[in-house]
Short mmCIF file of C-alpha atoms in Angstrom, two decimals:
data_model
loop_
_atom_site.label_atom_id
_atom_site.label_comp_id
_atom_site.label_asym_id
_atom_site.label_seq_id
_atom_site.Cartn_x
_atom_site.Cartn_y
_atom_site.Cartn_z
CA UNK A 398 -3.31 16.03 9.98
CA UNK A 399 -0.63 14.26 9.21
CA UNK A 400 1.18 15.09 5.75
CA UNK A 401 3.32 12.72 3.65
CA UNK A 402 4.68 15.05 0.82
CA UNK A 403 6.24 13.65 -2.51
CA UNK A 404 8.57 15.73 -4.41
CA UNK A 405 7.04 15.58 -8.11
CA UNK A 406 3.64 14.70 -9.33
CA UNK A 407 4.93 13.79 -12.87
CA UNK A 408 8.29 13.11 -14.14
CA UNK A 409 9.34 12.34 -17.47
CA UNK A 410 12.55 10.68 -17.48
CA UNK A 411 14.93 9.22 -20.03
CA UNK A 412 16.42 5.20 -20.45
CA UNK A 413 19.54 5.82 -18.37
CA UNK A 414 19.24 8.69 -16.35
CA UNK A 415 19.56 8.93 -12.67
CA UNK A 416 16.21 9.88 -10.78
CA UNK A 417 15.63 10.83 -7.23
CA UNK A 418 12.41 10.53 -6.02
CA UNK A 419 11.92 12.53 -2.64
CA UNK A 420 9.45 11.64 -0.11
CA UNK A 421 9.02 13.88 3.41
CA UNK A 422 6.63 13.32 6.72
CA UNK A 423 5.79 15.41 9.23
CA UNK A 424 4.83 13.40 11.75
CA UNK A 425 7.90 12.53 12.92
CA UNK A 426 7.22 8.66 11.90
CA UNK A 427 10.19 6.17 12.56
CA UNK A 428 8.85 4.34 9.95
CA UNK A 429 8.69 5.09 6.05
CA UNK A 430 7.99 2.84 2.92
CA UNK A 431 8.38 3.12 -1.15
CA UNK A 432 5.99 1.24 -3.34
CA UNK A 433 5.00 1.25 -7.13
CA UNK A 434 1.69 0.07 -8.09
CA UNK A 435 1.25 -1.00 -11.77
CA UNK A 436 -2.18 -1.62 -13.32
CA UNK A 437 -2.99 -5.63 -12.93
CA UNK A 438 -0.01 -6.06 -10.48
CA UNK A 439 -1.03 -4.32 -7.29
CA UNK A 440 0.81 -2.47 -4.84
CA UNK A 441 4.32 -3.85 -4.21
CA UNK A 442 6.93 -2.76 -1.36
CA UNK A 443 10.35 -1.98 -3.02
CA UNK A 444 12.36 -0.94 0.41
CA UNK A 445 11.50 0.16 3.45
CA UNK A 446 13.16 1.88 6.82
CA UNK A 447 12.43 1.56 10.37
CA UNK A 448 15.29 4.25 11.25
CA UNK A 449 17.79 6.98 9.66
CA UNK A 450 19.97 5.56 7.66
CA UNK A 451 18.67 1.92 8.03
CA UNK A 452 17.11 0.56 5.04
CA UNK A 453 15.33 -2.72 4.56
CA UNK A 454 14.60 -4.58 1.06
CA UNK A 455 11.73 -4.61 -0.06
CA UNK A 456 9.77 -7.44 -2.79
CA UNK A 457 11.07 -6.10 -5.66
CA UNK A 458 14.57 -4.11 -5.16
CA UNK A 459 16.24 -4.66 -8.11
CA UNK A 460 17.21 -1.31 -9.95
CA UNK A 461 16.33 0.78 -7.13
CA UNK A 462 18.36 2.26 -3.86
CA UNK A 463 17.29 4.42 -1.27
CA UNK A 464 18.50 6.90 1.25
CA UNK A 465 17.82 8.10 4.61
CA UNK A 466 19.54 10.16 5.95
CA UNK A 467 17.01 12.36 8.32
CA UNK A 468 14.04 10.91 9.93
CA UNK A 469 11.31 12.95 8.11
CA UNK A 470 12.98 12.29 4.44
CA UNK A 471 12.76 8.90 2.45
CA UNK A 472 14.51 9.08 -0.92
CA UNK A 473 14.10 6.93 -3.46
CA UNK A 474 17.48 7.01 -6.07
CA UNK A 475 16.85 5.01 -9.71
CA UNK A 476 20.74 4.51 -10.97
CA UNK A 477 19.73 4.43 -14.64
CA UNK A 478 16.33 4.17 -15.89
CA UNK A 479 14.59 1.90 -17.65
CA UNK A 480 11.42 1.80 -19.70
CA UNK A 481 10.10 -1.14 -17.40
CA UNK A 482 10.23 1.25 -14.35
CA UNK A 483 7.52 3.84 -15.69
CA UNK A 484 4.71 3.47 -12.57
CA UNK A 485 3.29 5.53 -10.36
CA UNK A 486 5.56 5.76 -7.02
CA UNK A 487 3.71 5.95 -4.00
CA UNK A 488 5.55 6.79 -0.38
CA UNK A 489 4.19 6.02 2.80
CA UNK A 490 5.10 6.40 6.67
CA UNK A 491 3.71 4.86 9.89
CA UNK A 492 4.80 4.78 13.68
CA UNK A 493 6.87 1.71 14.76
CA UNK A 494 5.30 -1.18 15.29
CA UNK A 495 1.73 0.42 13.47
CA UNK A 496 2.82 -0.97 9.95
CA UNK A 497 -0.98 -1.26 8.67
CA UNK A 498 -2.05 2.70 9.49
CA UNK A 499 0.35 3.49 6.41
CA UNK A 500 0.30 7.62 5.80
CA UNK A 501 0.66 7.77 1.39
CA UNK A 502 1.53 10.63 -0.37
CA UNK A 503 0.06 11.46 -3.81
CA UNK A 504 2.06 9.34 -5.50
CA UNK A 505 4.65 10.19 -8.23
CA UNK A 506 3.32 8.98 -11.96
CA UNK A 507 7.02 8.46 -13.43
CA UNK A 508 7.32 7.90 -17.36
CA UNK A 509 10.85 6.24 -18.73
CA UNK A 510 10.87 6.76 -21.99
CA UNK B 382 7.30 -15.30 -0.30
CA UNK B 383 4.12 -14.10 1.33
CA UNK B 384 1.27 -13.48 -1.43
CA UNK B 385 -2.39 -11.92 -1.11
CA UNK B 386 -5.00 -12.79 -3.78
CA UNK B 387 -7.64 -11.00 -4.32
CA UNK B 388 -11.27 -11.72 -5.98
CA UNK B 389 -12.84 -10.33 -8.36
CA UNK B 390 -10.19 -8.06 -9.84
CA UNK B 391 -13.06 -5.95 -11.40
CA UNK B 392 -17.31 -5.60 -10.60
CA UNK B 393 -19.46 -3.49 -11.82
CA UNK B 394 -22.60 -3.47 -9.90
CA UNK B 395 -25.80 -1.05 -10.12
CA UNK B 396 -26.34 1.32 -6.98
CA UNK B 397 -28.53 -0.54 -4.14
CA UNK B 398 -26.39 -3.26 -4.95
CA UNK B 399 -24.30 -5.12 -1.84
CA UNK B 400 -21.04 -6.72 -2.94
CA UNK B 401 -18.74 -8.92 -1.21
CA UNK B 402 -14.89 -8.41 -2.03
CA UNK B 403 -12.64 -11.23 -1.51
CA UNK B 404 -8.90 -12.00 -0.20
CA UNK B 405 -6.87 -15.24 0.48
CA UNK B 406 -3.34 -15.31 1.62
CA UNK B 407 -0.39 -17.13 2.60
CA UNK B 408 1.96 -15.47 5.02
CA UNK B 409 4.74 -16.29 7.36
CA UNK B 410 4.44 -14.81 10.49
CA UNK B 411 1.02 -13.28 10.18
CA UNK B 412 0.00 -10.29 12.43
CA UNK B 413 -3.08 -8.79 10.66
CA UNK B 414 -5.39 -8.06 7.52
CA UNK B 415 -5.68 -4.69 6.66
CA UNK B 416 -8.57 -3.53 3.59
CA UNK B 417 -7.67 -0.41 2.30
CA UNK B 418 -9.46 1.58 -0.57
CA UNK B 419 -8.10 3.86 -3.26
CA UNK B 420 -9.95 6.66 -4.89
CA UNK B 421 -8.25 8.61 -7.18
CA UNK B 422 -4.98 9.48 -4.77
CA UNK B 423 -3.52 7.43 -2.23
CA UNK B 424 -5.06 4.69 -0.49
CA UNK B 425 -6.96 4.99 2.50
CA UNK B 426 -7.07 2.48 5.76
CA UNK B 427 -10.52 0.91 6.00
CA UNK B 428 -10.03 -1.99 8.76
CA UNK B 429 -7.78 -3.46 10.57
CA UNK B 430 -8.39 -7.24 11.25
CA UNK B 431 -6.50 -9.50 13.45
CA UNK B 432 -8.93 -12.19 15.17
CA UNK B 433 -11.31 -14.86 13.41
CA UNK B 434 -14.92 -14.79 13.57
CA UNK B 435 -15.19 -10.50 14.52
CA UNK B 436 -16.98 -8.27 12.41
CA UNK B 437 -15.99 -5.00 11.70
CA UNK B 438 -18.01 -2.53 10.93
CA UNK B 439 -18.37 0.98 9.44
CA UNK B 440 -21.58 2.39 8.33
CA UNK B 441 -22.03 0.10 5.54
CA UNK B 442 -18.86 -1.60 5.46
CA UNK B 443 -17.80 -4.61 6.96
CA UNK B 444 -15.43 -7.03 7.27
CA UNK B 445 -14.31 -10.59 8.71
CA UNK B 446 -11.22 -12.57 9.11
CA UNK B 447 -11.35 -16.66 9.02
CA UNK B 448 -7.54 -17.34 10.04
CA UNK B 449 -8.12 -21.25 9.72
CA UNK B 450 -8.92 -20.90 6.34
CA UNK B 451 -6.73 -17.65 5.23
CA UNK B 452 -9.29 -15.41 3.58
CA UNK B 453 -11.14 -11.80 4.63
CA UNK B 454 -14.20 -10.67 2.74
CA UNK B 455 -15.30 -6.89 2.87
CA UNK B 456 -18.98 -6.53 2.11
CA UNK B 457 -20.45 -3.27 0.60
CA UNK B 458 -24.33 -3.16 1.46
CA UNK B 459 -26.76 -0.78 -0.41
CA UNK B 460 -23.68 0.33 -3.13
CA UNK B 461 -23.57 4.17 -4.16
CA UNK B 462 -21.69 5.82 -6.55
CA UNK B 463 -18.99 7.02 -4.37
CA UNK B 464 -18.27 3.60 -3.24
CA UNK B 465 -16.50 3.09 -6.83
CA UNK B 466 -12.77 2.59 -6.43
CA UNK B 467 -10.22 -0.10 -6.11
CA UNK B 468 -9.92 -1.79 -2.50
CA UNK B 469 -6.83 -3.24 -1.62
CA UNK B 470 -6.33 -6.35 0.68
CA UNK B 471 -2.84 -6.32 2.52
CA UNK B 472 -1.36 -8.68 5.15
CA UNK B 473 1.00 -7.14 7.99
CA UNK B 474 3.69 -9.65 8.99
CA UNK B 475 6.50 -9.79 11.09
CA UNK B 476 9.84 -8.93 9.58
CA UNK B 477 11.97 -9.26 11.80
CA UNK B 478 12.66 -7.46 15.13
CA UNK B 479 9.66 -5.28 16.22
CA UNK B 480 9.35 -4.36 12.79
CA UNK B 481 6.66 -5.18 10.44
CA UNK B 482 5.88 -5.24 6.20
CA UNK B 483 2.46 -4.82 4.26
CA UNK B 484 2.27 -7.10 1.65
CA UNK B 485 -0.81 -5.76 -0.39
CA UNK B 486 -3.08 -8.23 -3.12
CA UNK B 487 -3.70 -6.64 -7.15
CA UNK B 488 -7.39 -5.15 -5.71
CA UNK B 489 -10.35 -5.10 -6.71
CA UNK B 490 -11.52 -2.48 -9.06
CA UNK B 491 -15.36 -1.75 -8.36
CA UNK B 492 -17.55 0.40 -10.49
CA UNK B 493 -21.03 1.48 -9.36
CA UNK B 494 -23.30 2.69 -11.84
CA UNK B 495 -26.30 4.54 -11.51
#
């Protein structure tokens, strides 16, 4: 079975702090993604990677980097928090060119407050 | 920008019920329509749609593409309880490369009642 692992389950944060959020595969996907979903709003992309230490924007970047540095870990760095990025954090992974069979994790429910 | 709409964004049906879930888009470089549904966790890959005019099917699932007119439905025949969740619509499309992005609608939240 394949296994997409996210770091926390719930974080509680405060306005201005730096937060990792950690996502790891084990299927040795080339490809891994980092969405937040938000009641009424759906699930949006914020960046992507199709390789260590590539990284692709996502639809909504803004306040968020990420880092990959090894194939089977996707990080997910907030610089300083804000209250408008409490959502829940969901990570995914596929093999190249098999976007749509997306692997999630649990999800991360973040709260800024 | 590439946007998925989907309709209703909420049903509540009784069980025996069938349902049909809808999804319009415009995309650039469109590769397929992917229905998804989410439970209490992560979501879940349903179907994977790329031609107009096939059915898919699962059990009592099913699902159809019109690429002329940009929508998908997914129809739920004979509705049970455990069929309550949200379903997610997402388009795959080309993003440059051989590389490819979901871009996912708001869902539908369905609610089957007893």
């Amino acid at each position: 079975d394949v296994k997409v692992t996210q770091s926390s389950r719930y974080l509680v944060k405060r306005t201005g702090e730096k937060v990792f959020l950690e996502c790891v595969q084990d299927m040795d996907h080339e490809n891994m993604f980092w969405y937040r979903q938000d009641p009424g709003l759906g699930l949006r992309l914020i960046y992507f990677s199709y390789d260590v230490k590539m990284k692709e924007k996502g639809d909504i970047p803004e306040g968020y980097s990420v880092s990959r540095e090894k194939k089977e870990r996707f990080s997910l760095i907030l610089e300083s928090a804000s209250t408008n990025q409490t959502s829940m954090y969901l990570c995914a992974s596929s093999w190249t060119g098999v976007s749509y069979e997306q692997y999630f994790g649990p999800g991360t429910r973040l709260t800024v407050t | 920008e590439d946007k998925v709409v989907q309709s209703p964004l909420s049903l509540v049906v009784h069980e025996g019920d069938t349902v049909t879930l809808n999804c319009s888009y415009e995309v650039t470089n469109f590769r397929s329509l992917l229905w998804y549904k989410q439970e209490k966790k992560a979501p879940t890959f349903l179907f994977m749609l790329t031609s107009s005019g096939i059915e898919k099917k699962s059990g009592r699932l099913s699902s159809i593409l019109d690429k002329k007119e940009l929508f998908s439905i997914l129809n739920i025949t004979a509705t049970q309880t455990g069929d309550s969740a949200i379903y997610l619509c997402a388009v795959e499309a080309w993003s440059g490369g051989s590389n490819y992005k979901l871009t996912f609608g708001k869902g539908t939240l369905l609610t089957v009642n007893p």
